Amino acid sequence: MKLKYAPLLLIMLFSVITQPSCKSMKYADLILLNGKIVTVNKEFAVFDAVAVADNKIMAVGTNSEMRKLSGINSKIIDLHGRTVIPGLIDSHLHPESASLSELETEIPDVHTMEQLLNWITSRTHITGKGSWIIFPKFFPTRLTEMRQPTLAELDSVAPDHPVFLNGSFGGMINSRAIHLSGITAKTADPGFLKDKKSGSLTGFIRSSAFELLKIPPVKKLSADEKENALLEMLKRYNECGFTSLVSGTGNPESLKMYREMAVKKMLTARICQNMLLPSIGKITKESVTERVKQYAGVTTSGDEWVRTGSLKVFLDGGILTGTAYMKEPWGMKAGSMFGIEDPGYRGIVNLTRQELVDIVSVANEFNWSFTAHATGEASVELLLDVFDEVNRQKPITGRRFSIIHGNFFSNESIKKMVELGVYANMQPAWFYKDTEAMESILGSEKIKIFHPYRTMTDAGVMINGGSDHMVKWDANASINPYNPFLAMWTMVTRTTERGNKYLPSESITREEALKAYTINNAFATFEESIKGSIESGKLADMVVISDDILTCPENNIKEIKCLMTILDGKVIYTSPVNF
Ligand SMILES: [Zn+2]
């Protein structure tokens, strides 16, 4: 009897769930049963089971409904009550450079001055005298002491090795590095800071002088070596549940590399690649037009594997190096930490207002979406002011312009973002790592507008969650940590790495945090109809996780592990932990 009625039941079920014609009737390739399928659909509905056919979600529903979609070749996975969420999307990171960052030497995870100096000592034991010891993306704000090491401290641990602590916009070198680079106290370059009284070099170096350091060129890698390193990096992202990434800074070459990898079916994550425009040198409407015309395609060009993102510029520096463009001077504390001598210094801004107007107008004319790295309050305001002006020439609303980082959002900025439909591409890792340093340098008043997740969400600004992963491979120890569960926990609890809770009224709900890493990021790349939630017809990108993110104790959110990652309907990662 059962056999006789089974096909009939199947037809009835199909008509309810997917309404295919009888001719196209099909069984599921993969069915996940007995779980909590957190769909992240409009109602945030949770179901027991989900079925996948080919690379798409076939249906979501009860166990019995999904069981009825199984054929003899269907693979069935019993979730034993585990939670499934949509494949995670990181809105801003740098996979290409991150993948190469530890090929040669492991970058240390240091939290104190002692750990930093110990690491340098350990390197002197392994490498020959005269070999450079370089720490990329070293931010003194992240040490407990919140200061740079002194020249004497660096010299004491590395008298015979040149040391360079590279903080992107500034850094420290030791006497050996100074000597080997042929720099003396008489060197007139303003990139080398001198002691006001004695006139001797302090070891502090600005990025403008980085090129004067006599560092041996890095080993050239072949295309294959780069590709392999990138594939390894993508695997690490998959282990955290990522199935899509927005690569923050790219160019025609990186886009081509991703496209070639997609053709060879090597990619284990979908890539959206932003395209960088120059923010130095002579910038005119004509020069920008010429550059944009060189970029094949436009925002959204490509397919579900590799897509072109927004045009991007670097508008200012960063908050960890005292180079973010602020409304008020950075102040005394920043002075000693970042080598700032001008009391009126407010950070750096790379473009004049007119240059920015020209760039954004061209992007808008050619129908690109536009985004900018803007890390300080004043650069956010400048950018929004320019967006506003360009919007009056030709509307930008609906074009999903965004601000990368932002960090400090005044009420006026938030209001403008809502009016213009500008998204906030934010990095909770910075809140987790850097709130104390920002409070100490800029004062507690500024912290009230630092990452105001609740105010922005309530106002209607879409928050896109990203890591800004730059270097180091470990999900939690990297700069910046890319573990999405740590980031979501940060947004929900407003707790920092140092254990302090800041403005809990600015926290968002678990559902909102999950949206920031799924459907919101699908919106940011105009892909909300194909991914970002577990709904019939969407791409089958899903993650099985170790705990129920919606109901587990709050502190467990950051401990959640990815047990299985499904991309395009295929299991691409399974954790060694059984479930
Ligand atoms: Zn970045």
XYZ file of C-alpha atoms and ligand atoms in Angstrom:
580
model
C 0.000 0.000 0.000
C 2.720 2.398 0.955
C 4.560 1.932 -2.307
C 1.419 2.371 -4.263
C 0.536 5.674 -2.715
C 3.995 7.156 -2.395
C 4.191 8.620 -5.931
C 0.754 10.199 -5.528
C 1.776 11.787 -2.264
C 4.922 13.107 -3.870
C 2.961 14.772 -6.646
C 0.617 16.358 -4.113
C 3.538 17.587 -2.054
C 5.285 19.080 -5.039
C 2.194 20.960 -5.973
C 2.149 22.510 -2.498
C 5.825 23.274 -2.135
C 7.327 23.994 -5.485
C 4.463 23.593 -7.928
C 6.514 22.008 -10.698
C 4.810 20.434 -13.666
C 4.740 16.629 -13.509
C 7.304 16.524 -16.316
C 9.891 18.436 -14.290
C 9.224 16.498 -11.088
C 12.449 15.823 -9.353
C 13.767 14.336 -6.127
C 16.049 16.134 -3.728
C 19.776 15.532 -3.963
C 20.330 16.411 -0.330
C 17.965 16.607 2.614
C 18.820 17.917 6.076
C 16.389 16.549 8.665
C 15.688 16.979 12.382
C 17.242 20.385 12.771
C 16.425 24.021 13.292
C 16.609 25.675 9.911
C 16.909 29.388 10.646
C 15.777 30.698 7.281
C 16.425 34.429 7.823
C 13.413 35.011 5.587
C 11.156 38.035 6.199
C 9.376 36.323 9.105
C 12.597 34.788 10.421
C 10.807 31.452 10.270
C 12.478 28.326 11.673
C 11.733 24.903 10.143
C 12.797 21.304 10.882
C 14.215 20.408 7.518
C 15.446 21.609 4.158
C 15.793 19.930 0.781
C 18.302 20.743 -1.930
C 18.103 19.898 -5.617
C 21.120 20.611 -7.814
C 22.604 23.804 -6.421
C 19.362 25.361 -5.161
C 17.155 25.192 -2.112
C 14.254 23.019 -3.220
C 12.011 23.434 -0.203
C 11.993 24.165 3.510
C 9.455 22.640 5.858
C 8.652 19.854 8.284
C 10.596 16.606 8.473
C 7.781 14.634 6.908
C 7.332 17.104 4.081
C 11.031 17.022 3.219
C 11.260 13.244 3.613
C 8.700 12.925 0.884
C 11.099 14.613 -1.520
C 13.693 11.874 -1.137
C 14.436 9.502 -3.957
C 16.812 6.565 -4.035
C 19.784 8.814 -4.743
C 18.987 11.479 -2.172
C 21.603 11.992 0.504
C 20.000 12.369 3.897
C 21.747 14.073 6.810
C 20.277 13.783 10.277
C 21.052 17.054 12.057
C 20.202 15.665 15.510
C 18.696 18.986 16.465
C 21.549 21.169 15.188
C 20.922 24.630 13.822
C 21.358 25.580 10.188
C 21.837 29.174 9.057
C 22.296 30.661 5.601
C 25.859 30.628 4.234
C 27.638 33.567 5.836
C 28.840 36.560 3.860
C 31.687 38.862 4.905
C 31.081 42.403 3.621
C 34.689 43.563 3.627
C 37.973 41.698 3.772
C 41.185 41.230 1.828
C 41.598 37.556 0.944
C 44.298 38.064 -1.681
C 46.822 39.794 0.600
C 45.739 37.894 3.731
C 46.424 34.597 1.980
C 50.094 35.518 1.514
C 50.641 37.069 4.930
C 52.051 34.051 6.753
C 53.590 32.114 3.895
C 57.092 33.110 5.008
C 56.800 33.858 8.718
C 54.031 33.496 11.258
C 52.752 36.847 12.506
C 52.566 36.823 16.305
C 49.418 37.368 18.333
C 50.729 39.878 20.862
C 48.730 41.670 23.523
C 51.475 43.158 25.705
C 54.802 44.956 25.250
C 56.551 41.985 26.829
C 55.041 39.593 24.280
C 56.068 41.895 21.447
C 59.659 42.174 22.656
C 59.822 38.434 23.323
C 58.700 37.732 19.780
C 61.388 40.024 18.376
C 63.968 38.265 20.579
C 62.813 34.875 19.342
C 63.189 36.031 15.728
C 66.764 37.179 16.388
C 67.575 33.614 17.467
C 66.238 32.114 14.245
C 67.361 34.598 11.615
C 70.888 35.704 10.789
C 72.279 39.032 11.921
C 71.214 41.788 9.560
C 67.975 40.008 8.534
C 64.914 42.204 8.774
C 62.288 41.474 11.416
C 59.033 42.921 10.133
C 55.658 43.005 11.874
C 52.975 43.924 9.331
C 49.872 45.759 10.603
C 51.298 46.414 14.042
C 48.918 48.621 16.016
C 50.232 49.831 19.409
C 46.656 50.667 20.442
C 46.079 46.940 20.725
C 48.761 46.415 23.375
C 47.694 46.577 27.014
C 50.171 49.440 27.418
C 48.648 51.325 24.448
C 51.970 52.719 23.326
C 54.734 52.156 20.796
C 57.910 50.488 22.084
C 60.739 52.966 22.464
C 63.835 52.944 20.302
C 65.832 51.789 23.338
C 63.454 48.875 23.950
C 63.731 47.741 20.324
C 67.506 48.103 20.378
C 67.819 46.142 23.597
C 66.170 43.050 22.062
C 67.517 43.415 18.526
C 70.903 45.113 18.486
C 72.027 43.330 15.308
C 68.759 42.875 13.424
C 66.847 45.652 11.682
C 63.283 45.827 13.046
C 60.269 47.448 11.373
C 56.869 47.563 13.068
C 54.634 48.533 10.160
C 51.357 50.156 11.190
C 50.338 51.008 7.598
C 50.196 54.761 8.160
C 53.177 54.958 10.532
C 55.476 52.683 12.504
C 58.676 52.134 14.467
C 62.159 51.152 13.361
C 65.196 50.352 15.522
C 68.733 51.720 15.294
C 69.920 48.845 13.119
C 67.144 49.560 10.588
C 67.991 53.263 10.695
C 71.662 52.547 10.112
C 71.142 49.962 7.348
C 68.818 52.350 5.517
C 71.432 55.081 5.562
C 69.329 57.392 7.669
C 70.940 59.777 10.137
C 69.734 62.543 12.415
C 70.694 64.884 9.586
C 68.250 63.217 7.166
C 65.830 66.003 6.363
C 62.844 63.802 5.481
C 59.847 64.761 7.673
C 58.858 61.097 7.700
C 61.434 60.454 10.447
C 60.493 61.922 13.813
C 63.175 63.533 15.919
C 63.377 64.310 19.590
C 62.561 68.008 20.018
C 65.316 68.649 22.544
C 68.191 66.511 21.334
C 67.307 66.359 17.628
C 68.093 62.625 17.583
C 65.893 60.140 15.752
C 63.114 58.561 17.856
C 62.587 55.537 15.622
C 59.073 56.687 14.682
C 58.544 56.661 10.944
C 55.625 57.972 8.902
C 54.339 55.984 5.921
C 55.654 58.679 3.573
C 59.183 57.509 4.463
C 58.536 53.749 4.350
C 59.998 53.578 0.845
C 63.336 54.865 2.163
C 63.827 51.715 4.244
C 66.283 49.345 2.592
C 64.133 46.264 2.964
C 65.012 43.438 0.548
C 62.261 42.866 -2.020
C 59.782 40.156 -1.102
C 60.104 36.857 -2.909
C 58.128 36.920 -6.157
C 55.438 34.270 -6.261
C 54.180 32.549 -9.353
C 50.515 32.771 -10.338
C 50.089 29.162 -9.195
C 51.628 29.846 -5.793
C 49.325 32.827 -5.312
C 46.322 30.818 -6.416
C 47.159 27.975 -4.031
C 47.611 30.353 -1.128
C 44.260 31.953 -1.908
C 42.533 28.574 -2.078
C 43.923 27.725 1.380
C 42.610 31.046 2.686
C 39.166 30.407 1.225
C 39.147 27.020 2.985
C 39.815 28.773 6.288
C 36.876 31.084 5.627
C 34.722 28.041 4.805
C 35.659 26.554 8.195
C 33.989 29.585 9.791
C 30.857 29.204 7.694
C 31.598 31.719 4.960
C 30.284 30.955 1.502
C 30.499 34.489 0.068
C 33.049 37.272 0.444
C 33.275 40.893 -0.613
C 36.910 41.482 -1.450
C 37.504 45.061 -0.360
C 40.107 46.333 -2.756
C 40.647 44.956 -6.212
C 41.629 45.764 -9.751
C 41.174 44.214 -13.195
C 43.955 41.692 -12.460
C 42.452 40.370 -9.236
C 39.034 40.200 -10.868
C 40.548 38.240 -13.764
C 42.270 35.874 -11.328
C 38.980 35.133 -9.556
C 37.168 34.671 -12.888
C 39.797 32.174 -14.038
C 39.518 30.281 -10.761
C 35.752 30.181 -11.187
C 36.068 28.797 -14.712
C 38.357 26.070 -13.329
C 35.709 25.445 -10.633
C 38.279 25.997 -7.909
C 36.499 28.635 -5.841
C 35.055 27.559 -2.512
C 33.427 30.926 -1.918
C 31.511 33.353 -4.073
C 33.431 36.578 -4.598
C 32.254 40.111 -5.088
C 35.224 42.308 -5.981
C 35.303 46.060 -5.351
C 37.380 48.040 -7.836
C 39.795 50.630 -6.523
C 40.126 54.126 -7.989
C 43.228 56.215 -7.283
C 43.053 58.736 -4.456
C 46.479 60.266 -5.005
C 47.952 62.197 -7.906
C 46.041 64.499 -10.216
C 42.363 63.622 -10.147
C 39.935 65.177 -12.597
C 36.604 64.158 -14.055
C 38.438 63.192 -17.236
C 41.063 61.060 -15.478
C 38.388 59.223 -13.502
C 36.271 58.694 -16.618
C 39.239 57.239 -18.427
C 39.976 54.850 -15.553
C 36.355 53.736 -15.195
C 36.150 53.011 -18.918
C 39.136 50.654 -18.539
C 37.146 48.548 -16.086
C 35.162 45.997 -18.020
C 31.593 45.727 -16.775
C 29.906 47.602 -13.974
C 28.602 46.858 -10.460
C 26.717 43.481 -10.559
C 28.468 42.327 -13.767
C 29.482 38.690 -13.632
C 27.659 35.728 -12.217
C 26.854 34.085 -8.888
C 30.527 33.051 -8.447
C 32.426 36.202 -9.320
C 30.750 39.556 -9.463
C 31.959 43.118 -9.813
C 31.270 45.225 -6.730
C 31.486 48.969 -6.161
C 34.039 51.506 -7.225
C 36.070 52.423 -4.154
C 38.440 55.118 -2.945
C 40.477 55.556 0.220
C 39.234 58.811 1.704
C 41.293 58.909 4.925
C 43.671 56.884 7.120
C 42.709 54.742 10.090
C 41.652 54.965 13.725
C 44.504 52.761 14.945
C 47.169 55.044 13.553
C 45.737 58.473 14.352
C 45.118 59.138 10.668
C 41.314 58.904 10.536
C 39.890 62.305 9.550
C 38.098 63.624 12.653
C 36.004 66.722 13.397
C 38.138 67.718 16.389
C 41.932 67.490 16.812
C 43.269 64.062 17.738
C 44.722 65.592 20.911
C 47.609 65.110 23.297
C 47.361 61.367 23.899
C 47.407 60.622 20.191
C 50.450 62.870 19.907
C 52.806 60.568 21.761
C 51.306 57.387 20.380
C 51.299 58.346 16.713
C 54.077 60.918 16.545
C 51.706 63.833 15.997
C 53.272 67.244 16.641
C 50.611 69.705 15.410
C 48.006 70.337 18.172
C 45.383 71.177 15.532
C 45.936 67.926 13.593
C 42.661 66.164 12.702
C 43.940 63.260 10.625
C 44.531 62.874 6.920
C 42.125 63.249 4.056
C 43.289 62.079 0.655
C 40.912 63.979 -1.585
C 39.563 67.505 -1.825
C 35.816 67.923 -1.806
C 35.862 68.751 -5.524
C 37.953 65.687 -6.379
C 35.511 63.531 -4.469
C 32.541 65.168 -6.241
C 34.204 64.431 -9.589
C 34.892 60.790 -8.695
C 31.430 60.083 -7.307
C 29.687 61.882 -10.215
C 31.559 59.789 -12.768
C 30.732 56.580 -10.854
C 27.100 57.634 -10.788
C 26.995 58.636 -14.457
C 28.355 55.236 -15.456
C 25.840 53.465 -13.167
C 28.364 52.039 -10.748
C 27.672 51.665 -7.073
C 30.184 53.615 -5.030
C 31.895 53.101 -1.711
C 34.746 54.669 0.220
C 37.063 53.720 3.020
C 36.170 56.457 5.512
C 37.134 55.835 9.120
C 36.665 59.144 10.955
C 33.626 61.244 11.761
C 34.674 64.103 9.452
C 35.345 61.827 6.492
C 31.916 60.218 6.948
C 30.344 63.691 6.896
C 32.389 64.793 3.895
C 31.453 61.663 1.979
C 27.747 62.045 2.769
C 27.865 65.710 1.839
C 29.312 64.757 -1.551
C 26.778 61.927 -1.991
C 24.059 64.500 -1.297
C 25.385 66.866 -3.953
C 25.786 64.116 -6.553
C 22.308 62.835 -5.713
C 20.894 66.182 -6.819
C 22.492 65.752 -10.264
C 21.270 62.191 -10.667
C 19.624 60.193 -7.855
C 21.800 57.685 -6.022
C 18.984 56.289 -3.894
C 18.519 52.621 -4.695
C 22.063 52.405 -5.997
C 23.285 51.008 -2.661
C 26.199 53.341 -2.095
C 28.002 52.568 1.130
C 30.553 53.693 3.675
C 33.288 51.214 4.572
C 34.178 51.375 8.291
C 32.714 54.800 9.242
C 33.085 54.009 12.938
C 31.757 57.356 14.171
C 28.226 58.161 13.069
C 26.548 61.356 14.269
C 22.738 61.635 14.217
C 23.009 63.960 11.216
C 25.081 61.394 9.324
C 22.613 58.637 10.140
C 19.710 60.810 8.936
C 21.490 61.470 5.632
C 22.303 57.790 5.164
C 18.616 56.946 5.498
C 17.607 59.692 3.059
C 20.153 58.609 0.463
C 19.876 54.847 1.025
C 23.549 54.572 1.989
C 24.590 51.317 3.697
C 26.986 51.036 6.656
C 29.740 48.484 6.013
C 30.931 47.963 9.611
C 33.593 45.912 11.365
C 32.549 44.754 14.850
C 36.123 43.480 15.317
C 37.228 47.071 15.722
C 34.671 47.621 18.446
C 35.858 44.400 20.113
C 39.536 45.277 19.863
C 39.766 49.051 19.964
C 37.001 50.739 21.974
C 39.210 51.262 25.055
C 41.987 52.806 22.993
C 39.523 55.114 21.249
C 38.036 56.142 24.596
C 41.454 56.782 26.057
C 42.588 58.875 23.078
C 39.414 60.647 21.993
C 37.447 60.766 25.259
C 34.230 59.103 26.416
C 31.973 61.587 24.608
C 33.155 60.313 21.196
C 32.525 56.731 22.225
C 28.807 57.522 22.324
C 28.800 57.647 18.522
C 31.324 54.807 18.029
C 29.571 51.893 16.301
C 26.019 52.908 17.285
C 24.403 49.728 15.962
C 21.004 50.192 17.635
C 20.545 53.841 16.699
C 21.484 53.083 13.083
C 19.241 50.027 12.834
C 16.266 51.839 14.368
C 16.774 54.749 11.992
C 16.691 52.347 9.051
C 20.348 52.191 8.055
C 21.318 48.781 6.752
C 24.358 47.392 8.588
C 26.671 45.092 6.653
C 28.929 42.957 8.827
C 32.533 42.425 7.788
C 35.891 41.714 9.333
C 38.425 43.776 7.371
C 40.661 40.734 7.626
C 44.074 41.900 6.428
C 46.834 39.609 7.730
C 47.410 36.440 9.758
C 45.429 33.286 9.143
C 43.811 32.288 12.431
C 40.136 33.299 12.625
C 40.424 34.752 16.135
C 44.043 35.926 16.290
C 44.149 37.540 12.855
C 44.242 41.234 12.121
C 41.381 41.709 12.108
C 39.662 38.604 13.527
C 37.280 37.218 10.913
C 35.361 34.771 13.129
C 31.769 35.812 12.320
C 30.373 34.432 15.577
C 32.768 36.593 17.586
C 31.591 39.572 15.527
C 27.900 38.775 16.028
C 28.477 38.300 19.760
C 30.171 41.704 19.829
C 27.183 43.369 18.198
C 24.747 41.636 20.540
C 26.659 42.155 23.796
C 28.687 45.330 23.117
C 31.532 43.658 24.998
C 35.187 44.186 24.162
C 38.168 41.858 24.212
C 39.271 43.549 27.452
C 35.929 42.590 28.994
C 34.228 45.961 29.143
C 30.648 46.581 28.082
C 30.072 49.878 26.282
C 26.633 51.459 25.849
C 24.595 48.233 25.999
C 21.620 50.271 24.750
C 23.381 50.260 21.356
C 23.305 46.458 21.085
C 21.279 44.739 18.387
C 19.363 41.476 18.584
C 20.759 38.105 17.550
C 18.427 38.114 14.555
C 19.689 41.533 13.477
C 23.310 40.455 13.917
C 22.689 37.341 11.827
C 21.073 39.465 9.119
C 24.176 41.675 9.099
C 26.207 38.617 8.035
C 23.669 37.124 5.615
C 20.748 38.824 3.884
C 22.019 42.389 4.449
C 25.273 41.522 2.718
C 23.347 39.910 -0.125
C 21.515 43.232 -0.491
C 24.816 45.101 -0.551
C 25.834 43.217 -3.698
C 22.337 43.277 -5.282
C 22.003 39.523 -4.720
C 19.174 39.327 -2.189
C 17.011 37.389 -4.649
C 19.567 34.563 -4.986
C 21.241 34.257 -1.569
C 21.353 35.471 2.038
C 18.457 33.348 3.278
C 17.267 29.743 3.120
C 14.290 30.008 0.809
C 13.022 27.922 -2.067
C 14.804 28.795 -5.313
C 17.818 30.432 -3.715
C 21.360 29.083 -3.984
C 21.955 26.193 -1.577
C 24.567 27.906 0.617
C 24.098 26.857 4.243
C 25.999 26.258 7.448
C 25.375 23.730 10.208
C 26.491 25.232 13.512
C 27.304 23.826 16.933
C 24.765 25.788 18.980
C 21.466 27.528 18.404
C 22.504 31.104 17.793
C 18.989 32.377 18.561
C 18.551 30.716 21.962
C 21.943 29.685 23.392
C 23.315 31.553 26.428
C 24.570 34.916 25.182
C 28.210 34.233 25.925
C 28.120 31.002 23.947
C 27.501 32.887 20.702
C 31.192 33.654 20.330
C 32.042 29.983 20.943
C 29.814 28.706 18.138
C 31.664 26.540 15.652
C 30.813 25.709 12.111
C 30.222 21.950 11.776
C 29.436 21.790 8.093
C 29.502 24.235 5.223
C 27.362 23.652 2.163
C 28.097 25.700 -0.933
C 26.137 25.458 -4.147
C 24.420 22.357 -2.811
C 27.677 20.540 -2.020
C 29.243 19.816 1.345
C 32.598 21.603 1.135
C 33.620 21.445 4.774
C 32.886 19.045 7.610
C 34.269 19.670 11.069
C 36.257 16.883 12.710
C 33.788 17.241 15.617
C 30.984 14.744 15.128
C 27.377 15.644 15.434
Zn 39.921 47.015 4.403
